[in-house]
Amino acid sequence: MSGIVEIVLDCRHASKLARFWEAALGWPIRPYDQAEIDRLAALGLTPETDPMVAIDSPDGSLVFFLQEVPEPKTAKNRMHVDIRLRDQAHLDELLQLGATVLSEHDGWRILADPEGNEFCVKHPD
């Protein structure tokens, strides 16, 4: 049976943007074990400079993966994530972390993350 195992977002600064998406999704950034820290060190990297950061869903069934790429974002995303907000404080937190409100349509707000990637949010019913 096929299925989605990861959603990958290309970005300029994976560790910085991962903190934003951790708050947006309410999912934890995958912790670094010693083996991974050693692997990164051998490459001259640290968790803060890791070009690939994983955020795991609570049940472990899906990974939101941030991957650094050299080219900048130049156009609207062809695919985006829709998020149901916990409450107004959740939206306020995203705005404080660098989200920008782009527009609003039919009860959905279209936002951009700190690197300009579009996503939609809906208040809980």
Tab-separated table of N, CA and C in Angstrom:
chain	number	residue	atom	x	y	z
A	1	MET	N	0.840	-1.172	0.000
A	1	MET	CA	0.000	0.000	0.000
A	1	MET	C	0.888	1.239	0.000
A	2	SER	N	0.566	2.189	-0.852
A	2	SER	CA	1.347	3.418	-0.901
A	2	SER	C	0.730	4.461	0.022
A	3	GLY	N	1.503	5.471	0.323
A	3	GLY	CA	1.021	6.542	1.186
A	3	GLY	C	2.102	7.583	1.384
A	4	ILE	N	1.718	8.714	1.886
A	4	ILE	CA	2.662	9.800	2.140
A	4	ILE	C	3.403	9.511	3.438
A	5	VAL	N	4.727	9.598	3.402
A	5	VAL	CA	5.530	9.412	4.612
A	5	VAL	C	6.207	10.715	5.045
A	6	GLU	N	6.474	11.599	4.076
A	6	GLU	CA	7.094	12.887	4.386
A	6	GLU	C	6.491	13.965	3.493
A	7	ILE	N	6.359	15.132	4.054
A	7	ILE	CA	6.087	16.331	3.276
A	7	ILE	C	7.363	17.149	3.392
A	8	VAL	N	7.963	17.494	2.260
A	8	VAL	CA	9.260	18.161	2.264
A	8	VAL	C	9.090	19.607	1.804
A	9	LEU	N	9.651	20.515	2.578
A	9	LEU	CA	9.611	21.933	2.256
A	9	LEU	C	11.035	22.403	1.996
A	10	ASP	N	11.304	22.854	0.780
A	10	ASP	CA	12.602	23.442	0.473
A	10	ASP	C	12.681	24.806	1.150
A	11	CYS	N	13.860	25.128	1.675
A	11	CYS	CA	13.997	26.386	2.408
A	11	CYS	C	15.440	26.861	2.373
A	12	ARG	N	15.659	28.038	2.903
A	12	ARG	CA	17.005	28.610	2.967
A	12	ARG	C	17.697	28.300	4.293
A	13	HIS	N	16.946	28.235	5.403
A	13	HIS	CA	17.516	28.031	6.739
A	13	HIS	C	16.659	27.026	7.498
A	14	ALA	N	17.012	25.752	7.390
A	14	ALA	CA	16.169	24.668	7.918
A	14	ALA	C	15.943	24.755	9.425
A	15	SER	N	16.988	24.947	10.215
A	15	SER	CA	16.797	24.918	11.673
A	15	SER	C	15.949	26.097	12.147
A	16	LYS	N	16.149	27.263	11.561
A	16	LYS	CA	15.360	28.441	11.938
A	16	LYS	C	13.896	28.253	11.533
A	17	LEU	N	13.656	27.805	10.308
A	17	LEU	CA	12.287	27.641	9.839
A	17	LEU	C	11.599	26.476	10.546
A	18	ALA	N	12.368	25.480	10.968
A	18	ALA	CA	11.784	24.341	11.701
A	18	ALA	C	11.136	24.805	12.998
A	19	ARG	N	11.722	25.777	13.665
A	19	ARG	CA	11.123	26.276	14.910
A	19	ARG	C	9.763	26.927	14.634
A	20	PHE	N	9.644	27.606	13.502
A	20	PHE	CA	8.354	28.183	13.127
A	20	PHE	C	7.335	27.070	12.885
A	21	TRP	N	7.704	26.067	12.083
A	21	TRP	CA	6.760	25.006	11.736
A	21	TRP	C	6.451	24.104	12.926
A	22	GLU	N	7.367	23.976	13.860
A	22	GLU	CA	7.083	23.240	15.096
A	22	GLU	C	5.913	23.911	15.824
A	23	ALA	N	5.939	25.238	15.895
A	23	ALA	CA	4.851	25.976	16.542
A	23	ALA	C	3.572	25.915	15.712
A	24	ALA	N	3.703	26.013	14.395
A	24	ALA	CA	2.522	25.997	13.527
A	24	ALA	C	1.782	24.669	13.614
A	25	LEU	N	2.525	23.575	13.552
A	25	LEU	CA	1.915	22.246	13.537
A	25	LEU	C	1.622	21.706	14.933
A	26	GLY	N	2.371	22.193	15.917
A	26	GLY	CA	2.246	21.618	17.258
A	26	GLY	C	2.920	20.262	17.352
A	27	TRP	N	3.841	20.002	16.435
A	27	TRP	CA	4.601	18.748	16.421
A	27	TRP	C	6.033	19.058	16.841
A	28	PRO	N	6.728	18.101	17.465
A	28	PRO	CA	8.094	18.369	17.922
A	28	PRO	C	9.147	18.175	16.825
A	29	ILE	N	10.167	19.019	16.889
A	29	ILE	CA	11.350	18.779	16.056
A	29	ILE	C	11.981	17.482	16.545
A	30	ARG	N	12.372	16.637	15.614
A	30	ARG	CA	12.989	15.359	15.987
A	30	ARG	C	14.283	15.631	16.753
A	31	PRO	N	14.419	15.054	17.951
A	31	PRO	CA	15.644	15.286	18.726
A	31	PRO	C	16.855	14.621	18.067
A	32	TYR	N	18.001	15.202	18.309
A	32	TYR	CA	19.257	14.665	17.787
A	32	TYR	C	19.853	13.712	18.809
A	33	ASP	N	20.043	12.457	18.417
A	33	ASP	CA	20.740	11.529	19.310
A	33	ASP	C	22.244	11.683	19.082
A	34	GLN	N	23.041	11.037	19.915
A	34	GLN	CA	24.492	11.213	19.835
A	34	GLN	C	25.047	10.747	18.495
A	35	ALA	N	24.504	9.682	17.941
A	35	ALA	CA	24.977	9.195	16.638
A	35	ALA	C	24.765	10.252	15.556
A	36	GLU	N	23.624	10.934	15.594
A	36	GLU	CA	23.355	11.978	14.597
A	36	GLU	C	24.235	13.197	14.835
A	37	ILE	N	24.462	13.553	16.090
A	37	ILE	CA	25.359	14.673	16.400
A	37	ILE	C	26.773	14.360	15.915
A	38	ASP	N	27.221	13.125	16.121
A	38	ASP	CA	28.545	12.709	15.647
A	38	ASP	C	28.621	12.741	14.124
A	39	ARG	N	27.557	12.283	13.455
A	39	ARG	CA	27.525	12.293	11.985
A	39	ARG	C	27.624	13.725	11.467
A	40	LEU	N	26.859	14.626	12.079
A	40	LEU	CA	26.910	16.026	11.670
A	40	LEU	C	28.293	16.621	11.915
A	41	ALA	N	28.880	16.326	13.080
A	41	ALA	CA	30.208	16.857	13.416
A	41	ALA	C	31.245	16.424	12.388
A	42	ALA	N	31.149	15.189	11.920
A	42	ALA	CA	32.081	14.695	10.904
A	42	ALA	C	31.955	15.484	9.600
A	43	LEU	N	30.796	16.088	9.397
A	43	LEU	CA	30.561	16.913	8.208
A	43	LEU	C	30.810	18.395	8.477
A	44	GLY	N	31.251	18.712	9.711
A	44	GLY	CA	31.483	20.100	10.086
A	44	GLY	C	30.199	20.854	10.396
A	45	LEU	N	29.162	20.114	10.797
A	45	LEU	CA	27.855	20.710	11.068
A	45	LEU	C	27.441	20.492	12.515
A	46	THR	N	26.452	21.244	12.945
A	46	THR	CA	25.823	21.082	14.259
A	46	THR	C	24.312	21.003	14.027
A	47	PRO	N	23.523	20.674	15.051
A	47	PRO	CA	22.068	20.718	14.857
A	47	PRO	C	21.573	22.085	14.362
A	48	GLU	N	22.220	23.168	14.774
A	48	GLU	CA	21.806	24.502	14.320
A	48	GLU	C	22.158	24.771	12.866
A	49	THR	N	23.162	24.078	12.332
A	49	THR	CA	23.548	24.290	10.934
A	49	THR	C	23.165	23.110	10.046
A	50	ASP	N	22.427	22.158	10.596
A	50	ASP	CA	21.966	20.994	9.834
A	50	ASP	C	21.076	21.466	8.684
A	51	PRO	N	21.387	21.085	7.442
A	51	PRO	CA	20.565	21.522	6.317
A	51	PRO	C	19.275	20.720	6.144
A	52	MET	N	19.045	19.728	7.004
A	52	MET	CA	17.844	18.902	6.906
A	52	MET	C	17.300	18.655	8.313
A	53	VAL	N	16.092	19.131	8.580
A	53	VAL	CA	15.495	19.016	9.909
A	53	VAL	C	14.121	18.364	9.781
A	54	ALA	N	13.858	17.392	10.657
A	54	ALA	CA	12.588	16.661	10.633
A	54	ALA	C	11.702	17.081	11.798
A	55	ILE	N	10.410	17.210	11.512
A	55	ILE	CA	9.390	17.471	12.526
A	55	ILE	C	8.418	16.303	12.437
A	56	ASP	N	8.286	15.554	13.528
A	56	ASP	CA	7.489	14.326	13.511
A	56	ASP	C	6.075	14.549	14.025
A	57	SER	N	5.097	13.952	13.325
A	57	SER	CA	3.726	13.981	13.835
A	57	SER	C	3.694	13.210	15.147
A	58	PRO	N	2.777	13.537	16.039
A	58	PRO	CA	2.737	12.874	17.347
A	58	PRO	C	2.645	11.356	17.275
A	59	ASP	N	1.937	10.827	16.280
A	59	ASP	CA	1.812	9.368	16.182
A	59	ASP	C	2.907	8.734	15.330
A	60	GLY	N	3.828	9.556	14.805
A	60	GLY	CA	4.944	9.044	14.029
A	60	GLY	C	4.605	8.625	12.611
A	61	SER	N	3.389	8.902	12.168
A	61	SER	CA	2.975	8.442	10.843
A	61	SER	C	3.381	9.379	9.713
A	62	LEU	N	3.793	10.602	10.033
A	62	LEU	CA	4.127	11.576	9.002
A	62	LEU	C	5.270	12.457	9.494
A	63	VAL	N	6.134	12.825	8.571
A	63	VAL	CA	7.252	13.715	8.878
A	63	VAL	C	7.121	14.964	8.012
A	64	PHE	N	7.228	16.128	8.629
A	64	PHE	CA	7.326	17.398	7.918
A	64	PHE	C	8.818	17.696	7.895
A	65	PHE	N	9.409	17.674	6.717
A	65	PHE	CA	10.855	17.701	6.571
A	65	PHE	C	11.271	19.009	5.917
A	66	LEU	N	12.209	19.711	6.524
A	66	LEU	CA	12.731	20.952	5.957
A	66	LEU	C	14.119	20.685	5.400
A	67	GLN	N	14.319	21.101	4.161
A	67	GLN	CA	15.551	20.783	3.436
A	67	GLN	C	16.086	22.060	2.798
A	68	GLU	N	17.314	22.424	3.154
A	68	GLU	CA	17.905	23.630	2.579
A	68	GLU	C	18.259	23.409	1.117
A	69	VAL	N	17.955	24.428	0.312
A	69	VAL	CA	18.318	24.443	-1.103
A	69	VAL	C	18.970	25.791	-1.399
A	70	PRO	N	19.840	25.854	-2.389
A	70	PRO	CA	20.546	27.110	-2.648
A	70	PRO	C	19.700	28.182	-3.331
A	71	GLU	N	18.715	27.771	-4.111
A	71	GLU	CA	17.950	28.760	-4.869
A	71	GLU	C	16.843	29.372	-4.006
A	72	PRO	N	16.566	30.655	-4.210
A	72	PRO	CA	15.496	31.305	-3.443
A	72	PRO	C	14.118	30.940	-3.995
A	73	LYS	N	13.108	31.133	-3.171
A	73	LYS	CA	11.724	30.952	-3.617
A	73	LYS	C	11.401	32.108	-4.554
A	74	THR	N	10.861	31.806	-5.729
A	74	THR	CA	10.604	32.864	-6.706
A	74	THR	C	9.150	32.962	-7.153
A	75	ALA	N	8.320	31.993	-6.788
A	75	ALA	CA	6.923	32.009	-7.242
A	75	ALA	C	6.027	31.419	-6.160
A	76	LYS	N	4.730	31.529	-6.380
A	76	LYS	CA	3.750	30.966	-5.454
A	76	LYS	C	3.916	29.451	-5.394
A	77	ASN	N	3.735	28.901	-4.193
A	77	ASN	CA	3.797	27.442	-4.031
A	77	ASN	C	2.742	26.785	-4.913
A	78	ARG	N	3.075	25.628	-5.488
A	78	ARG	CA	2.096	24.849	-6.244
A	78	ARG	C	1.313	23.925	-5.321
A	79	MET	N	1.813	23.722	-4.108
A	79	MET	CA	1.145	22.912	-3.105
A	79	MET	C	1.340	23.622	-1.767
A	80	HIS	N	0.370	23.467	-0.872
A	80	HIS	CA	0.514	24.117	0.432
A	80	HIS	C	-0.130	23.262	1.510
A	81	VAL	N	0.111	23.642	2.754
A	81	VAL	CA	-0.420	22.940	3.919
A	81	VAL	C	-1.587	23.753	4.479
A	82	ASP	N	-2.657	23.072	4.887
A	82	ASP	CA	-3.780	23.698	5.592
A	82	ASP	C	-3.709	23.283	7.056
A	83	ILE	N	-3.823	24.240	7.954
A	83	ILE	CA	-3.705	23.982	9.390
A	83	ILE	C	-4.958	24.481	10.104
A	84	ARG	N	-5.493	23.667	11.000
A	84	ARG	CA	-6.584	24.111	11.871
A	84	ARG	C	-5.938	24.691	13.128
A	85	LEU	N	-6.219	25.958	13.383
A	85	LEU	CA	-5.666	26.628	14.561
A	85	LEU	C	-6.307	26.102	15.837
A	86	ARG	N	-5.531	26.102	16.916
A	86	ARG	CA	-6.083	25.733	18.227
A	86	ARG	C	-7.034	26.815	18.729
A	87	ASP	N	-6.600	28.082	18.540
A	87	ASP	CA	-7.356	29.233	19.028
A	87	ASP	C	-6.699	30.496	18.477
A	88	GLN	N	-7.214	31.657	18.856
A	88	GLN	CA	-6.655	32.925	18.386
A	88	GLN	C	-5.205	33.095	18.842
A	89	ALA	N	-4.880	32.611	20.025
A	89	ALA	CA	-3.505	32.724	20.528
A	89	ALA	C	-2.523	31.989	19.618
A	90	HIS	N	-2.966	30.896	19.001
A	90	HIS	CA	-2.117	30.148	18.074
A	90	HIS	C	-1.773	31.028	16.865
A	91	LEU	N	-2.777	31.702	16.302
A	91	LEU	CA	-2.524	32.616	15.185
A	91	LEU	C	-1.599	33.742	15.624
A	92	ASP	N	-1.849	34.315	16.783
A	92	ASP	CA	-0.996	35.393	17.291
A	92	ASP	C	0.454	34.931	17.420
A	93	GLU	N	0.649	33.693	17.896
A	93	GLU	CA	2.000	33.144	18.034
A	93	GLU	C	2.684	33.039	16.674
A	94	LEU	N	1.959	32.560	15.660
A	94	LEU	CA	2.544	32.432	14.325
A	94	LEU	C	2.933	33.795	13.765
A	95	LEU	N	2.105	34.786	13.999
A	95	LEU	CA	2.426	36.136	13.536
A	95	LEU	C	3.654	36.679	14.259
A	96	GLN	N	3.771	36.411	15.555
A	96	GLN	CA	4.949	36.854	16.312
A	96	GLN	C	6.214	36.144	15.837
A	97	LEU	N	6.064	34.906	15.349
A	97	LEU	CA	7.215	34.143	14.863
A	97	LEU	C	7.575	34.481	13.417
A	98	GLY	N	6.851	35.405	12.799
A	98	GLY	CA	7.228	35.866	11.466
A	98	GLY	C	6.264	35.555	10.348
A	99	ALA	N	5.112	34.959	10.641
A	99	ALA	CA	4.121	34.727	9.588
A	99	ALA	C	3.532	36.061	9.145
A	100	THR	N	3.086	36.097	7.906
A	100	THR	CA	2.446	37.269	7.331
A	100	THR	C	1.085	36.861	6.789
A	101	VAL	N	0.047	37.643	7.085
A	101	VAL	CA	-1.276	37.379	6.512
A	101	VAL	C	-1.291	37.940	5.094
A	102	LEU	N	-1.598	37.081	4.120
A	102	LEU	CA	-1.642	37.500	2.723
A	102	LEU	C	-3.056	37.865	2.283
A	103	SER	N	-4.039	37.057	2.686
A	103	SER	CA	-5.432	37.323	2.313
A	103	SER	C	-6.348	36.423	3.127
A	104	GLU	N	-7.655	36.598	2.896
A	104	GLU	CA	-8.641	35.773	3.587
A	104	GLU	C	-9.735	35.405	2.591
A	105	HIS	N	-10.142	34.125	2.601
A	105	HIS	CA	-11.172	33.633	1.685
A	105	HIS	C	-12.021	32.582	2.380
A	106	ASP	N	-13.323	32.782	2.420
A	106	ASP	CA	-14.269	31.780	2.919
A	106	ASP	C	-13.877	31.185	4.269
A	107	GLY	N	-13.465	32.023	5.201
A	107	GLY	CA	-13.111	31.544	6.535
A	107	GLY	C	-11.687	31.034	6.669
A	108	TRP	N	-10.962	30.980	5.583
A	108	TRP	CA	-9.555	30.577	5.607
A	108	TRP	C	-8.689	31.819	5.486
A	109	ARG	N	-7.588	31.851	6.224
A	109	ARG	CA	-6.596	32.910	6.057
A	109	ARG	C	-5.392	32.305	5.349
A	110	ILE	N	-4.916	33.019	4.357
A	110	ILE	CA	-3.717	32.587	3.647
A	110	ILE	C	-2.562	33.360	4.261
A	111	LEU	N	-1.581	32.611	4.754
A	111	LEU	CA	-0.415	33.196	5.399
A	111	LEU	C	0.837	32.780	4.649
A	112	ALA	N	1.919	33.458	4.944
A	112	ALA	CA	3.241	33.053	4.475
A	112	ALA	C	4.119	32.860	5.700
A	113	ASP	N	4.952	31.824	5.665
A	113	ASP	CA	5.898	31.608	6.760
A	113	ASP	C	7.032	32.630	6.640
A	114	PRO	N	8.003	32.645	7.538
A	114	PRO	CA	9.063	33.656	7.480
A	114	PRO	C	9.892	33.656	6.193
A	115	GLU	N	9.853	32.555	5.430
A	115	GLU	CA	10.577	32.516	4.160
A	115	GLU	C	9.653	32.704	2.958
A	116	GLY	N	8.389	33.014	3.213
A	116	GLY	CA	7.468	33.304	2.122
A	116	GLY	C	6.667	32.126	1.596
A	117	ASN	N	6.781	30.956	2.225
A	117	ASN	CA	6.010	29.789	1.793
A	117	ASN	C	4.566	29.934	2.253
A	118	GLU	N	3.624	29.839	1.311
A	118	GLU	CA	2.219	30.025	1.624
A	118	GLU	C	1.638	28.803	2.324
A	119	PHE	N	0.714	29.062	3.255
A	119	PHE	CA	-0.071	28.011	3.896
A	119	PHE	C	-1.378	28.641	4.351
A	120	CYS	N	-2.363	27.817	4.632
A	120	CYS	CA	-3.677	28.316	5.041
A	120	CYS	C	-3.973	27.895	6.469
A	121	VAL	N	-4.702	28.753	7.173
A	121	VAL	CA	-5.126	28.423	8.534
A	121	VAL	C	-6.630	28.638	8.653
A	122	LYS	N	-7.253	27.814	9.483
A	122	LYS	CA	-8.685	27.916	9.758
A	122	LYS	C	-8.869	27.867	11.263
A	123	HIS	N	-9.720	28.748	11.761
A	123	HIS	CA	-10.030	28.727	13.190
A	123	HIS	C	-10.839	27.487	13.513
A	124	PRO	N	-10.705	26.961	14.728
A	124	PRO	CA	-11.502	25.784	15.101
A	124	PRO	C	-12.989	26.118	15.071
A	125	ASP	N	-13.793	25.117	14.741
A	125	ASP	CA	-15.254	25.327	14.676
A	125	ASP	C	-15.867	25.340	16.050
